[in-house]
mmCIF file of C-alpha atoms and ligand atoms in Angstrom:
data_model
loop_
_atom_site.group_PDB
_atom_site.id
_atom_site.type_symbol
_atom_site.label_atom_id
_atom_site.label_comp_id
_atom_site.label_asym_id
_atom_site.label_seq_id
_atom_site.Cartn_x
_atom_site.Cartn_y
_atom_site.Cartn_z
ATOM 1 C CA UNK A 17 -65.079 -32.850 15.569
ATOM 2 C CA UNK A 18 -64.389 -29.143 15.392
ATOM 3 C CA UNK A 19 -64.374 -26.764 12.564
ATOM 4 C CA UNK A 20 -63.153 -23.346 12.038
ATOM 5 C CA UNK A 21 -66.254 -21.200 11.826
ATOM 6 C CA UNK A 22 -64.826 -17.829 10.749
ATOM 7 C CA UNK A 23 -61.772 -15.489 11.004
ATOM 8 C CA UNK A 24 -62.414 -13.058 13.756
ATOM 9 C CA UNK A 25 -59.170 -11.038 13.623
ATOM 10 C CA UNK A 26 -57.031 -11.415 10.404
ATOM 11 C CA UNK A 27 -53.225 -11.498 10.651
ATOM 12 C CA UNK A 28 -52.881 -7.938 9.176
ATOM 13 C CA UNK A 29 -55.089 -6.480 11.966
ATOM 14 C CA UNK A 30 -53.133 -8.333 14.655
ATOM 15 C CA UNK A 31 -49.808 -6.995 13.263
ATOM 16 C CA UNK A 32 -51.069 -3.385 13.217
ATOM 17 C CA UNK A 33 -52.415 -3.655 16.657
ATOM 18 C CA UNK A 34 -49.347 -5.310 18.176
ATOM 19 C CA UNK A 35 -47.294 -2.325 16.748
ATOM 20 C CA UNK A 36 -49.679 0.179 18.401
ATOM 21 C CA UNK A 37 -49.419 -1.707 21.788
ATOM 22 C CA UNK A 38 -45.567 -1.673 21.573
ATOM 23 C CA UNK A 39 -45.674 2.001 20.662
ATOM 24 C CA UNK A 40 -47.753 2.819 23.781
ATOM 25 C CA UNK A 41 -45.328 0.678 25.952
ATOM 26 C CA UNK A 42 -42.350 2.431 24.449
ATOM 27 C CA UNK A 43 -43.879 5.905 25.339
ATOM 28 C CA UNK A 44 -44.762 4.816 28.854
ATOM 29 C CA UNK A 45 -41.395 3.426 29.759
ATOM 30 C CA UNK A 46 -38.929 5.492 27.661
ATOM 31 C CA UNK A 47 -35.514 5.342 29.323
ATOM 32 C CA UNK A 48 -36.526 2.448 31.720
ATOM 33 C CA UNK A 49 -35.636 -1.175 31.869
ATOM 34 C CA UNK A 50 -38.633 -3.550 31.550
ATOM 35 C CA UNK A 51 -39.125 -7.198 32.429
ATOM 36 C CA UNK A 52 -41.644 -8.917 30.099
ATOM 37 C CA UNK A 53 -43.157 -11.958 31.516
ATOM 38 C CA UNK A 54 -44.679 -14.270 28.871
ATOM 39 C CA UNK A 55 -47.396 -16.563 30.211
ATOM 40 C CA UNK A 56 -46.969 -19.936 28.497
ATOM 41 C CA UNK A 57 -48.080 -21.272 26.262
ATOM 42 C CA UNK A 58 -50.801 -19.175 24.751
ATOM 43 C CA UNK A 59 -49.002 -15.823 24.878
ATOM 44 C CA UNK A 60 -45.839 -17.125 23.114
ATOM 45 C CA UNK A 61 -46.818 -15.931 19.600
ATOM 46 C CA UNK A 62 -47.986 -12.541 20.719
ATOM 47 C CA UNK A 63 -44.954 -12.148 22.987
ATOM 48 C CA UNK A 64 -42.536 -12.899 20.153
ATOM 49 C CA UNK A 65 -44.255 -10.307 17.886
ATOM 50 C CA UNK A 66 -44.639 -7.648 20.604
ATOM 51 C CA UNK A 67 -41.137 -7.818 21.986
ATOM 52 C CA UNK A 68 -39.598 -7.135 18.592
ATOM 53 C CA UNK A 69 -41.500 -3.901 18.292
ATOM 54 C CA UNK A 70 -40.454 -2.764 21.740
ATOM 55 C CA UNK A 71 -37.509 -0.304 21.717
ATOM 56 C CA UNK A 72 -36.509 -0.380 25.428
ATOM 57 C CA UNK A 73 -33.939 -2.169 27.530
ATOM 58 C CA UNK A 74 -35.819 -5.451 28.030
ATOM 59 C CA UNK A 75 -35.560 -8.603 30.020
ATOM 60 C CA UNK A 76 -37.561 -11.808 29.176
ATOM 61 C CA UNK A 77 -39.132 -14.182 31.624
ATOM 62 C CA UNK A 78 -41.482 -17.053 31.217
ATOM 63 C CA UNK A 79 -44.104 -18.369 33.540
ATOM 64 C CA UNK A 80 -46.566 -21.288 33.269
ATOM 65 C CA UNK A 81 -49.680 -21.518 35.334
ATOM 66 C CA UNK A 82 -52.304 -24.206 35.544
ATOM 67 C CA UNK A 83 -55.753 -23.458 34.274
ATOM 68 C CA UNK A 84 -58.688 -24.869 36.255
ATOM 69 C CA UNK A 85 -61.009 -27.230 34.380
ATOM 70 C CA UNK A 86 -64.277 -26.294 32.972
ATOM 71 C CA UNK A 87 -67.192 -26.394 35.574
ATOM 72 C CA UNK A 88 -64.713 -25.928 38.464
ATOM 73 C CA UNK A 89 -65.751 -23.220 40.970
ATOM 74 C CA UNK A 90 -63.344 -20.532 40.466
ATOM 75 C CA UNK A 91 -61.553 -19.889 43.730
ATOM 76 C CA UNK A 92 -59.035 -17.714 42.075
ATOM 77 C CA UNK A 93 -56.479 -20.256 43.045
ATOM 78 C CA UNK A 94 -54.062 -20.797 40.201
ATOM 79 C CA UNK A 95 -51.107 -23.128 40.452
ATOM 80 C CA UNK A 96 -47.644 -21.869 39.249
ATOM 81 C CA UNK A 97 -46.113 -24.714 37.194
ATOM 82 C CA UNK A 98 -43.031 -22.597 36.186
ATOM 83 C CA UNK A 99 -41.889 -19.442 37.886
ATOM 84 C CA UNK A 100 -39.559 -16.648 36.679
ATOM 85 C CA UNK A 101 -35.890 -17.338 36.849
ATOM 86 C CA UNK A 102 -34.852 -14.160 38.492
ATOM 87 C CA UNK A 103 -36.315 -11.890 41.272
ATOM 88 C CA UNK A 104 -38.464 -9.090 40.040
ATOM 89 C CA UNK A 105 -38.102 -6.784 43.060
ATOM 90 C CA UNK A 106 -37.666 -3.148 41.985
ATOM 91 C CA UNK A 107 -38.414 -3.792 38.375
ATOM 92 C CA UNK A 108 -40.917 -2.662 35.889
ATOM 93 C CA UNK A 109 -42.913 -5.757 35.025
ATOM 94 C CA UNK A 110 -45.241 -6.276 32.082
ATOM 95 C CA UNK A 111 -47.158 -9.570 32.056
ATOM 96 C CA UNK A 112 -47.991 -10.641 28.603
ATOM 97 C CA UNK A 113 -51.013 -12.846 28.226
ATOM 98 C CA UNK A 114 -53.156 -14.180 25.334
ATOM 99 C CA UNK A 115 -56.639 -13.512 26.687
ATOM 100 C CA UNK A 116 -58.378 -12.238 29.712
ATOM 101 C CA UNK A 117 -61.574 -14.280 30.074
ATOM 102 C CA UNK A 118 -62.893 -14.831 33.668
ATOM 103 C CA UNK A 119 -60.013 -12.771 34.907
ATOM 104 C CA UNK A 120 -59.083 -15.419 37.584
ATOM 105 C CA UNK A 121 -55.713 -16.325 36.135
ATOM 106 C CA UNK A 122 -54.315 -12.723 35.939
ATOM 107 C CA UNK A 123 -55.875 -11.412 39.067
ATOM 108 C CA UNK A 124 -54.290 -14.225 40.990
ATOM 109 C CA UNK A 125 -50.917 -13.858 39.214
ATOM 110 C CA UNK A 126 -50.831 -10.162 39.572
ATOM 111 C CA UNK A 127 -51.451 -10.469 43.307
ATOM 112 C CA UNK A 128 -48.655 -12.988 43.661
ATOM 113 C CA UNK A 129 -46.223 -10.891 41.723
ATOM 114 C CA UNK A 130 -47.127 -7.658 43.512
ATOM 115 C CA UNK A 131 -46.020 -9.353 46.800
ATOM 116 C CA UNK A 132 -42.499 -9.485 45.378
ATOM 117 C CA UNK A 133 -42.229 -5.681 45.363
ATOM 118 C CA UNK A 134 -41.721 -4.848 41.656
ATOM 119 C CA UNK A 135 -41.431 -1.123 40.892
ATOM 120 C CA UNK A 136 -44.437 -1.339 38.721
ATOM 121 C CA UNK A 137 -46.655 -4.153 37.196
ATOM 122 C CA UNK A 138 -48.787 -3.862 34.092
ATOM 123 C CA UNK A 139 -50.913 -6.253 32.093
ATOM 124 C CA UNK A 140 -50.612 -6.576 28.281
ATOM 125 C CA UNK A 141 -53.049 -8.914 26.557
ATOM 126 C CA UNK A 142 -53.889 -9.263 22.824
ATOM 127 C CA UNK A 143 -57.498 -10.332 23.538
ATOM 128 C CA UNK A 144 -60.115 -9.494 26.116
ATOM 129 C CA UNK A 145 -63.558 -11.031 26.702
ATOM 130 C CA UNK A 146 -64.991 -8.442 29.171
ATOM 131 C CA UNK A 147 -68.463 -10.134 29.223
ATOM 132 C CA UNK A 148 -66.990 -13.336 30.789
ATOM 133 C CA UNK A 149 -65.552 -11.798 33.970
ATOM 134 C CA UNK A 150 -65.953 -13.647 37.239
ATOM 135 C CA UNK A 151 -63.656 -11.333 39.047
ATOM 136 C CA UNK A 152 -63.109 -7.572 38.354
ATOM 137 C CA UNK A 153 -60.043 -7.216 36.279
ATOM 138 C CA UNK A 154 -58.801 -4.714 33.710
ATOM 139 C CA UNK A 155 -55.777 -5.002 31.362
ATOM 140 C CA UNK A 156 -53.488 -1.942 30.884
ATOM 141 C CA UNK A 157 -52.662 -2.667 27.244
ATOM 142 C CA UNK A 158 -55.460 -4.499 25.462
ATOM 143 C CA UNK A 159 -55.331 -5.408 21.815
ATOM 144 C CA UNK A 160 -58.953 -6.313 20.988
ATOM 145 C CA UNK A 161 -62.154 -6.692 22.943
ATOM 146 C CA UNK A 162 -63.975 -9.769 21.533
ATOM 147 C CA UNK A 163 -67.449 -11.204 22.025
ATOM 148 C CA UNK A 164 -68.064 -14.377 24.128
ATOM 149 C CA UNK A 165 -66.858 -16.935 21.548
ATOM 150 C CA UNK A 166 -64.268 -19.518 21.819
ATOM 151 C CA UNK A 167 -61.259 -18.490 19.790
ATOM 152 C CA UNK A 168 -58.100 -20.192 18.544
ATOM 153 C CA UNK A 169 -55.015 -19.253 16.648
ATOM 154 C CA UNK A 170 -52.199 -16.727 17.188
ATOM 155 C CA UNK A 171 -51.085 -18.832 20.152
ATOM 156 C CA UNK A 172 -54.538 -19.753 21.459
ATOM 157 C CA UNK A 173 -55.482 -23.485 21.527
ATOM 158 C CA UNK A 174 -58.220 -25.889 21.684
ATOM 159 C CA UNK A 175 -57.034 -29.055 23.411
ATOM 160 C CA UNK A 176 -53.474 -28.163 22.430
ATOM 161 C CA UNK A 177 -54.200 -27.578 18.761
ATOM 162 C CA UNK A 178 -54.457 -24.607 16.442
ATOM 163 C CA UNK A 179 -51.916 -22.358 18.132
ATOM 164 C CA UNK A 180 -49.973 -21.924 14.910
ATOM 165 C CA UNK A 181 -52.881 -20.293 12.904
ATOM 166 C CA UNK A 182 -52.033 -16.770 11.748
ATOM 167 C CA UNK A 183 -55.486 -15.378 12.321
ATOM 168 C CA UNK A 184 -57.571 -15.307 15.404
ATOM 169 C CA UNK A 185 -60.464 -17.668 14.471
ATOM 170 C CA UNK A 186 -63.722 -18.802 16.018
ATOM 171 C CA UNK A 187 -64.147 -22.501 16.642
ATOM 172 C CA UNK A 188 -67.375 -24.278 15.983
ATOM 173 C CA UNK A 189 -67.732 -26.908 18.613
ATOM 174 C CA UNK A 190 -69.961 -29.797 17.505
ATOM 175 C CA UNK A 191 -71.049 -32.976 19.357
ATOM 176 C CA UNK A 192 -69.405 -35.685 17.188
HETATM 177 P P1 LIG B 212 -59.091 -16.622 32.612
HETATM 178 O O1 LIG B 212 -60.464 -17.253 32.509
HETATM 179 O O2 LIG B 212 -59.140 -15.115 32.447
HETATM 180 O O3 LIG B 212 -58.364 -16.987 33.836
HETATM 181 O O4 LIG B 212 -58.312 -17.211 31.381
HETATM 182 C C1 LIG B 212 -57.435 -18.314 31.593
HETATM 183 C C2 LIG B 212 -56.995 -18.862 30.217
HETATM 184 O O5 LIG B 212 -58.122 -19.536 29.613
HETATM 185 C C3 LIG B 212 -56.371 -18.004 29.218
HETATM 186 O O6 LIG B 212 -55.059 -17.700 29.464
HETATM 187 C C4 LIG B 212 -56.530 -18.803 27.974
HETATM 188 O O7 LIG B 212 -55.377 -19.742 27.911
HETATM 189 C C5 LIG B 212 -57.718 -19.608 28.256
HETATM 190 N N1 LIG B 212 -58.896 -19.084 27.381
HETATM 191 C C6 LIG B 212 -59.851 -18.281 27.705
HETATM 192 N N2 LIG B 212 -60.689 -18.058 26.721
HETATM 193 C C7 LIG B 212 -60.086 -18.746 25.641
HETATM 194 C C8 LIG B 212 -60.534 -18.828 24.268
HETATM 195 O O8 LIG B 212 -61.583 -18.344 23.732
HETATM 196 N N3 LIG B 212 -59.749 -19.648 23.532
HETATM 197 C C9 LIG B 212 -58.641 -20.252 24.043
HETATM 198 N N4 LIG B 212 -58.205 -20.198 25.235
HETATM 199 C C10 LIG B 212 -59.047 -19.394 26.104
HETATM 200 MG MG1 LIG B 213 -54.046 -21.018 27.899
#
């Protein structure tokens, strides 16, 4: 059984921060076209909120990557389950992710996408757990740095559940 232990980031704080991130992106890319790549499924809720605060010529893409299981030695190898639909060569790309944890997923993905010669590539994440890094990795647009606790809600799941919660919450993992 799992219980929700506490609200870590309430809906209102998420809303405010998403607006700030979008404003930063609007400033940085004024007059440019930007391809936003949503990393499924965790980033879907954040992506939908962020993109509506962005005031640029935008394109949407969606990617899905496999996560390695717990206890697996992190080789940095991540499997692409669904790739973008159009080439990204010559484009400004912003990867939109739910959380940077070990950093393995994004560092692999960024390397793969860099090989496709985009004009620029940036990382936008709503959450960041810097204390958990296994590989060096920094996001360009980061919503909140959070402590080493397992969080759910606002797109993030535990075993496929809780993605629809409006707040980011901490899950209490119990034995039974
Ligand atoms: P990475 O460890 O940085 O490669 O993160 C890979 C993925 O793990 C993220 O995209 C999330 O889907 C998932 N993840 C990491 N920490 C959490 C958490 O606290 N709650 C839910 N999912 C998480
Ligand atoms: Mg995930």
